[in-house]
Amino acid sequence: MGADFGKVEVDRPLEVEIALEPVALVVDVTLEEEGSPSGANLDDIGVSFGDLPFSTDRRWRILLTDLSKFGSPPRLPIKINGNRHILMSPSVFEAPDDCELAKVTLTLRAATVAARAVEVRDDGRRSVD
């Protein structure tokens, strides 16, 4: 009992070989605050690679078609979106050639603002803190 495949009789099961190629690079992102114990809450900080939108996800899937826009080997600028921290390093992510799982640790520093307050009183005196 055979099957008809394009008018060719087949008496045994077909053997099909499939070659799969990666379509995306998976990047695991870890955030560390400089000089802080590992318990710092950095969950609300968004991260962006290249021109991709900011996300608080810590596992990125970057399509290879998106990577190809950034040269060979791809070098993607890294940005963060947070109001309490600034990115110290690295500022560029170089994608590995093998397209396996990549890991990157971003070092952040708490942003500090120096301010001076001047209070003007009704009696005309000023006090400076």
Tab-separated table of N, CA and C in Angstrom:
chain	number	residue	atom	x	y	z
A	1	MET	N	0.846	-1.171	0.000
A	1	MET	CA	0.000	0.000	0.000
A	1	MET	C	0.893	1.236	0.000
A	2	GLY	N	0.822	1.987	-1.038
A	2	GLY	CA	1.696	3.146	-1.161
A	2	GLY	C	0.927	4.437	-1.171
A	3	ALA	N	1.654	5.524	-1.122
A	3	ALA	CA	1.056	6.857	-1.192
A	3	ALA	C	1.521	7.533	-2.464
A	4	ASP	N	0.708	8.434	-2.959
A	4	ASP	CA	1.012	9.112	-4.212
A	4	ASP	C	1.553	10.515	-3.908
A	5	PHE	N	2.828	10.742	-4.191
A	5	PHE	CA	3.452	12.050	-4.004
A	5	PHE	C	3.939	12.524	-5.358
A	6	GLY	N	3.125	13.312	-5.999
A	6	GLY	CA	3.511	13.811	-7.313
A	6	GLY	C	3.642	12.700	-8.328
A	7	LYS	N	2.729	11.757	-8.277
A	7	LYS	CA	2.689	10.624	-9.191
A	7	LYS	C	3.885	9.683	-9.015
A	8	VAL	N	4.504	9.737	-7.840
A	8	VAL	CA	5.596	8.820	-7.529
A	8	VAL	C	5.101	7.915	-6.409
A	9	GLU	N	5.120	6.624	-6.663
A	9	GLU	CA	4.705	5.666	-5.646
A	9	GLU	C	5.778	5.540	-4.573
A	10	VAL	N	5.365	5.605	-3.319
A	10	VAL	CA	6.291	5.489	-2.191
A	10	VAL	C	5.835	4.311	-1.350
A	11	ASP	N	6.721	3.351	-1.162
A	11	ASP	CA	6.368	2.151	-0.414
A	11	ASP	C	6.850	2.179	1.029
A	12	ARG	N	7.631	3.154	1.393
A	12	ARG	CA	8.131	3.227	2.771
A	12	ARG	C	7.963	4.656	3.281
A	13	PRO	N	8.042	4.860	4.582
A	13	PRO	CA	7.869	6.216	5.124
A	13	PRO	C	8.952	7.168	4.592
A	14	LEU	N	8.556	8.397	4.375
A	14	LEU	CA	9.501	9.410	3.921
A	14	LEU	C	10.396	9.843	5.072
A	15	GLU	N	11.631	10.083	4.762
A	15	GLU	CA	12.549	10.651	5.744
A	15	GLU	C	12.799	12.094	5.328
A	16	VAL	N	12.524	12.993	6.240
A	16	VAL	CA	12.659	14.415	5.947
A	16	VAL	C	13.691	15.008	6.899
A	17	GLU	N	14.654	15.724	6.339
A	17	GLU	CA	15.632	16.425	7.160
A	17	GLU	C	15.283	17.897	7.157
A	18	ILE	N	15.291	18.461	8.331
A	18	ILE	CA	14.968	19.885	8.468
A	18	ILE	C	16.145	20.572	9.146
A	19	ALA	N	16.625	21.622	8.528
A	19	ALA	CA	17.702	22.415	9.126
A	19	ALA	C	17.089	23.702	9.669
A	20	LEU	N	17.244	23.917	10.957
A	20	LEU	CA	16.712	25.115	11.596
A	20	LEU	C	17.834	26.114	11.831
A	21	GLU	N	17.549	27.356	11.544
A	21	GLU	CA	18.505	28.417	11.810
A	21	GLU	C	17.893	29.343	12.841
A	22	PRO	N	18.732	29.929	13.690
A	22	PRO	CA	18.179	30.843	14.694
A	22	PRO	C	17.575	32.083	14.023
A	23	VAL	N	16.494	32.582	14.607
A	23	VAL	CA	15.861	33.793	14.090
A	23	VAL	C	15.988	34.950	15.078
A	24	ALA	N	16.440	34.638	16.289
A	24	ALA	CA	16.559	35.682	17.296
A	24	ALA	C	17.683	35.349	18.261
A	25	LEU	N	18.240	36.385	18.843
A	25	LEU	CA	19.238	36.248	19.902
A	25	LEU	C	18.525	36.500	21.219
A	26	VAL	N	18.705	35.610	22.178
A	26	VAL	CA	18.121	35.784	23.503
A	26	VAL	C	19.191	36.378	24.412
A	27	VAL	N	18.832	37.485	25.075
A	27	VAL	CA	19.777	38.178	25.959
A	27	VAL	C	19.166	38.261	27.344
A	28	ASP	N	19.867	37.715	28.334
A	28	ASP	CA	19.463	37.854	29.729
A	28	ASP	C	20.164	39.078	30.309
A	29	VAL	N	19.366	39.989	30.876
A	29	VAL	CA	19.888	41.242	31.416
A	29	VAL	C	19.820	41.191	32.939
A	30	THR	N	20.926	41.549	33.581
A	30	THR	CA	20.987	41.669	35.028
A	30	THR	C	21.360	43.110	35.357
A	31	LEU	N	20.652	43.705	36.315
A	31	LEU	CA	20.959	45.057	36.758
A	31	LEU	C	21.584	44.998	38.142
A	32	GLU	N	22.678	45.735	38.321
A	32	GLU	CA	23.340	45.835	39.622
A	32	GLU	C	23.534	47.298	39.953
A	33	GLU	N	23.276	47.647	41.213
A	33	GLU	CA	23.526	49.011	41.647
A	33	GLU	C	24.918	49.082	42.258
A	34	GLU	N	25.711	50.018	41.772
A	34	GLU	CA	27.087	50.187	42.228
A	34	GLU	C	27.109	50.494	43.725
A	35	GLY	N	27.887	49.723	44.460
A	35	GLY	CA	28.071	49.953	45.886
A	35	GLY	C	26.860	49.675	46.750
A	36	SER	N	25.911	48.913	46.245
A	36	SER	CA	24.696	48.627	47.001
A	36	SER	C	24.566	47.124	47.181
A	37	PRO	N	23.971	46.696	48.291
A	37	PRO	CA	23.725	45.260	48.425
A	37	PRO	C	22.791	44.789	47.318
A	38	SER	N	22.811	43.514	47.062
A	38	SER	CA	22.050	42.962	45.933
A	38	SER	C	20.541	43.083	46.105
A	39	GLY	N	20.069	43.595	47.215
A	39	GLY	CA	18.632	43.707	47.437
A	39	GLY	C	18.011	44.983	46.891
A	40	ALA	N	18.765	45.792	46.150
A	40	ALA	CA	18.212	47.042	45.621
A	40	ALA	C	17.083	46.741	44.643
A	41	ASN	N	16.006	47.520	44.722
A	41	ASN	CA	14.862	47.311	43.837
A	41	ASN	C	15.081	48.065	42.532
A	42	LEU	N	15.358	47.324	41.477
A	42	LEU	CA	15.608	47.908	40.164
A	42	LEU	C	14.597	47.414	39.139
A	43	ASP	N	13.484	46.873	39.611
A	43	ASP	CA	12.494	46.261	38.720
A	43	ASP	C	11.806	47.250	37.791
A	44	ASP	N	11.723	48.517	38.199
A	44	ASP	CA	10.986	49.493	37.390
A	44	ASP	C	11.856	50.202	36.352
A	45	ILE	N	13.111	49.811	36.229
A	45	ILE	CA	14.009	50.453	35.268
A	45	ILE	C	13.878	49.763	33.918
A	46	GLY	N	13.569	50.557	32.906
A	46	GLY	CA	13.455	50.041	31.547
A	46	GLY	C	14.814	50.009	30.874
A	47	VAL	N	15.025	49.025	30.029
A	47	VAL	CA	16.274	48.869	29.288
A	47	VAL	C	15.929	48.847	27.801
A	48	SER	N	16.816	49.432	26.989
A	48	SER	CA	16.627	49.430	25.541
A	48	SER	C	17.939	49.069	24.865
A	49	PHE	N	17.850	48.217	23.845
A	49	PHE	CA	18.998	47.877	23.015
A	49	PHE	C	18.771	48.500	21.642
A	50	GLY	N	19.748	49.276	21.162
A	50	GLY	CA	19.634	49.888	19.846
A	50	GLY	C	18.433	50.806	19.792
A	51	ASP	N	17.599	50.633	18.768
A	51	ASP	CA	16.414	51.469	18.623
A	51	ASP	C	15.138	50.740	19.060
A	52	LEU	N	15.309	49.642	19.791
A	52	LEU	CA	14.158	48.898	20.291
A	52	LEU	C	13.528	49.650	21.457
A	53	PRO	N	12.218	49.512	21.677
A	53	PRO	CA	11.556	50.247	22.762
A	53	PRO	C	12.020	49.769	24.137
A	54	PHE	N	11.908	50.663	25.124
A	54	PHE	CA	12.274	50.331	26.498
A	54	PHE	C	11.342	49.249	27.038
A	55	SER	N	11.919	48.374	27.866
A	55	SER	CA	11.141	47.304	28.480
A	55	SER	C	11.735	46.970	29.836
A	56	THR	N	10.860	46.579	30.763
A	56	THR	CA	11.332	46.117	32.073
A	56	THR	C	11.550	44.609	32.088
A	57	ASP	N	11.297	43.949	30.952
A	57	ASP	CA	11.600	42.518	30.847
A	57	ASP	C	13.104	42.325	30.950
A	58	ARG	N	13.527	41.264	31.591
A	58	ARG	CA	14.960	41.004	31.743
A	58	ARG	C	15.448	39.901	30.816
A	59	ARG	N	14.557	39.356	30.000
A	59	ARG	CA	14.946	38.398	28.961
A	59	ARG	C	14.482	38.982	27.636
A	60	TRP	N	15.454	39.336	26.815
A	60	TRP	CA	15.178	39.961	25.526
A	60	TRP	C	15.299	38.944	24.412
A	61	ARG	N	14.454	39.070	23.412
A	61	ARG	CA	14.572	38.315	22.166
A	61	ARG	C	14.722	39.346	21.066
A	62	ILE	N	15.916	39.427	20.530
A	62	ILE	CA	16.209	40.418	19.489
A	62	ILE	C	16.296	39.672	18.159
A	63	LEU	N	15.410	40.013	17.241
A	63	LEU	CA	15.400	39.355	15.935
A	63	LEU	C	16.711	39.606	15.205
A	64	LEU	N	17.185	38.599	14.478
A	64	LEU	CA	18.440	38.749	13.741
A	64	LEU	C	18.327	39.831	12.678
A	65	THR	N	17.131	40.038	12.149
A	65	THR	CA	16.951	41.121	11.170
A	65	THR	C	17.172	42.477	11.829
A	66	ASP	N	16.799	42.615	13.118
A	66	ASP	CA	17.062	43.862	13.848
A	66	ASP	C	18.547	44.014	14.144
A	67	LEU	N	19.214	42.890	14.443
A	67	LEU	CA	20.652	42.940	14.735
A	67	LEU	C	21.462	43.370	13.520
A	68	SER	N	21.015	42.965	12.341
A	68	SER	CA	21.794	43.237	11.131
A	68	SER	C	21.920	44.736	10.844
A	69	LYS	N	21.063	45.550	11.423
A	69	LYS	CA	21.116	47.005	11.216
A	69	LYS	C	22.298	47.652	11.931
A	70	PHE	N	22.924	46.909	12.831
A	70	PHE	CA	23.958	47.491	13.686
A	70	PHE	C	25.359	47.016	13.348
A	71	GLY	N	25.584	46.614	12.103
A	71	GLY	CA	26.924	46.248	11.654
A	71	GLY	C	27.257	44.797	11.904
A	72	SER	N	28.532	44.480	11.621
A	72	SER	CA	29.005	43.117	11.807
A	72	SER	C	30.370	43.158	12.481
A	73	PRO	N	30.529	42.671	13.681
A	73	PRO	CA	29.488	42.126	14.551
A	73	PRO	C	28.569	43.242	15.046
A	74	PRO	N	27.318	42.914	15.319
A	74	PRO	CA	26.374	43.936	15.765
A	74	PRO	C	26.778	44.552	17.093
A	75	ARG	N	26.777	45.884	17.144
A	75	ARG	CA	27.069	46.640	18.364
A	75	ARG	C	25.872	47.543	18.632
A	76	LEU	N	25.103	47.203	19.663
A	76	LEU	CA	23.878	47.930	19.969
A	76	LEU	C	24.094	48.854	21.166
A	77	PRO	N	23.754	50.133	21.021
A	77	PRO	CA	23.826	51.019	22.182
A	77	PRO	C	22.792	50.602	23.227
A	78	ILE	N	23.169	50.703	24.493
A	78	ILE	CA	22.282	50.353	25.596
A	78	ILE	C	21.856	51.641	26.287
A	79	LYS	N	20.555	51.741	26.571
A	79	LYS	CA	20.028	52.888	27.311
A	79	LYS	C	19.135	52.365	28.425
A	80	ILE	N	19.027	53.149	29.487
A	80	ILE	CA	18.085	52.805	30.554
A	80	ILE	C	17.100	53.947	30.699
A	81	ASN	N	15.935	53.619	31.234
A	81	ASN	CA	14.888	54.593	31.449
A	81	ASN	C	14.469	54.491	32.905
A	82	GLY	N	15.025	55.352	33.718
A	82	GLY	CA	14.698	55.380	35.133
A	82	GLY	C	15.020	56.760	35.680
A	83	ASN	N	14.321	57.170	36.705
A	83	ASN	CA	14.559	58.507	37.227
A	83	ASN	C	15.433	58.519	38.478
A	84	ARG	N	15.848	57.345	38.946
A	84	ARG	CA	16.679	57.293	40.157
A	84	ARG	C	18.086	56.774	39.901
A	85	HIS	N	18.383	56.341	38.666
A	85	HIS	CA	19.679	55.729	38.377
A	85	HIS	C	20.220	56.197	37.038
A	86	ILE	N	21.542	56.102	36.902
A	86	ILE	CA	22.192	56.351	35.616
A	86	ILE	C	23.018	55.117	35.267
A	87	LEU	N	23.174	54.877	33.967
A	87	LEU	CA	23.929	53.714	33.493
A	87	LEU	C	25.419	54.026	33.541
A	88	MET	N	26.184	53.166	34.194
A	88	MET	CA	27.637	53.335	34.271
A	88	MET	C	28.341	52.507	33.193
A	89	SER	N	28.003	51.237	33.089
A	89	SER	CA	28.642	50.383	32.086
A	89	SER	C	27.833	49.104	31.918
A	90	PRO	N	27.953	48.442	30.811
A	90	PRO	CA	28.521	48.921	29.548
A	90	PRO	C	27.499	49.788	28.825
A	91	SER	N	27.945	50.599	27.896
A	91	SER	CA	27.013	51.444	27.141
A	91	SER	C	26.737	50.862	25.752
A	92	VAL	N	27.475	49.803	25.401
A	92	VAL	CA	27.286	49.137	24.105
A	92	VAL	C	27.291	47.632	24.334
A	93	PHE	N	26.376	46.937	23.653
A	93	PHE	CA	26.308	45.480	23.714
A	93	PHE	C	26.776	44.932	22.378
A	94	GLU	N	27.800	44.083	22.414
A	94	GLU	CA	28.283	43.439	21.194
A	94	GLU	C	27.720	42.032	21.146
A	95	ALA	N	26.885	41.781	20.146
A	95	ALA	CA	26.216	40.487	20.027
A	95	ALA	C	27.214	39.401	19.655
A	96	PRO	N	27.122	38.230	20.278
A	96	PRO	CA	28.023	37.126	19.936
A	96	PRO	C	27.717	36.569	18.551
A	97	ASP	N	28.724	35.994	17.921
A	97	ASP	CA	28.561	35.427	16.582
A	97	ASP	C	27.707	34.168	16.564
A	98	ASP	N	27.747	33.400	17.643
A	98	ASP	CA	27.087	32.094	17.638
A	98	ASP	C	25.582	32.161	17.891
A	99	CYS	N	25.063	33.323	18.214
A	99	CYS	CA	23.627	33.521	18.436
A	99	CYS	C	23.059	32.600	19.517
A	100	GLU	N	23.877	32.213	20.443
A	100	GLU	CA	23.363	31.465	21.577
A	100	GLU	C	22.898	32.471	22.625
A	101	LEU	N	22.503	31.972	23.759
A	101	LEU	CA	22.074	32.821	24.847
A	101	LEU	C	23.204	33.751	25.268
A	102	ALA	N	22.933	35.035	25.326
A	102	ALA	CA	23.925	36.011	25.757
A	102	ALA	C	23.486	36.576	27.104
A	103	LYS	N	24.457	36.965	27.899
A	103	LYS	CA	24.165	37.559	29.201
A	103	LYS	C	24.903	38.877	29.294
A	104	VAL	N	24.233	39.877	29.848
A	104	VAL	CA	24.867	41.169	30.051
A	104	VAL	C	24.450	41.689	31.426
A	105	THR	N	25.433	42.203	32.171
A	105	THR	CA	25.174	42.807	33.468
A	105	THR	C	25.407	44.302	33.347
A	106	LEU	N	24.374	45.071	33.653
A	106	LEU	CA	24.465	46.522	33.588
A	106	LEU	C	24.705	47.072	34.981
A	107	THR	N	25.713	47.924	35.106
A	107	THR	CA	26.022	48.555	36.384
A	107	THR	C	25.399	49.938	36.404
A	108	LEU	N	24.600	50.193	37.441
A	108	LEU	CA	23.904	51.466	37.585
A	108	LEU	C	24.427	52.191	38.818
A	109	ARG	N	24.316	53.493	38.794
A	109	ARG	CA	24.668	54.310	39.963
A	109	ARG	C	23.434	55.111	40.349
A	110	ALA	N	23.197	55.196	41.643
A	110	ALA	CA	22.067	56.002	42.109
A	110	ALA	C	22.320	57.456	41.738
A	111	ALA	N	21.312	58.087	41.161
A	111	ALA	CA	21.432	59.491	40.767
A	111	ALA	C	21.254	60.362	42.005
A	112	THR	N	22.127	61.323	42.161
A	112	THR	CA	22.012	62.264	43.270
A	112	THR	C	21.875	63.662	42.713
A	113	VAL	N	21.124	64.457	43.428
A	113	VAL	CA	20.908	65.840	43.014
A	113	VAL	C	21.288	66.734	44.173
A	114	ALA	N	22.181	67.676	43.897
A	114	ALA	CA	22.540	68.659	44.917
A	114	ALA	C	21.643	69.874	44.705
A	115	ALA	N	20.997	70.320	45.762
A	115	ALA	CA	20.079	71.447	45.647
A	115	ALA	C	20.313	72.424	46.787
A	116	ARG	N	19.969	73.652	46.527
A	116	ARG	CA	20.091	74.690	47.530
A	116	ARG	C	18.732	75.364	47.632
A	117	ALA	N	18.220	75.457	48.829
A	117	ALA	CA	16.901	76.047	49.019
A	117	ALA	C	17.051	77.450	49.599
A	118	VAL	N	16.327	78.386	49.018
A	118	VAL	CA	16.304	79.759	49.522
A	118	VAL	C	14.873	80.073	49.902
A	119	GLU	N	14.689	80.527	51.121
A	119	GLU	CA	13.364	80.861	51.605
A	119	GLU	C	13.289	82.371	51.784
A	120	VAL	N	12.315	82.988	51.161
A	120	VAL	CA	12.117	84.427	51.317
A	120	VAL	C	10.922	84.617	52.247
A	121	ARG	N	11.140	85.380	53.305
A	121	ARG	CA	10.086	85.589	54.296
A	121	ARG	C	9.411	86.943	54.075
A	122	ASP	N	8.260	87.086	54.706
A	122	ASP	CA	7.518	88.343	54.592
A	122	ASP	C	8.295	89.535	55.146
A	123	ASP	N	9.142	89.281	56.138
A	123	ASP	CA	9.884	90.386	56.743
A	123	ASP	C	11.157	90.730	55.941
A	124	GLY	N	11.339	90.093	54.783
A	124	GLY	CA	12.471	90.416	53.920
A	124	GLY	C	13.732	89.623	54.196
A	125	ARG	N	13.743	88.853	55.264
A	125	ARG	CA	14.941	88.055	55.548
A	125	ARG	C	14.963	86.837	54.662
A	126	ARG	N	16.177	86.381	54.393
A	126	ARG	CA	16.369	85.163	53.594
A	126	ARG	C	17.111	84.145	54.433
A	127	SER	N	16.733	82.912	54.269
A	127	SER	CA	17.502	81.840	54.894
A	127	SER	C	17.905	80.856	53.817
A	128	VAL	N	19.118	80.367	53.906
A	128	VAL	CA	19.661	79.443	52.919
A	128	VAL	C	19.988	78.130	53.615
A	129	ASP	N	19.524	77.060	53.037
A	129	ASP	CA	19.850	75.715	53.579
A	129	ASP	C	20.965	75.113	52.781
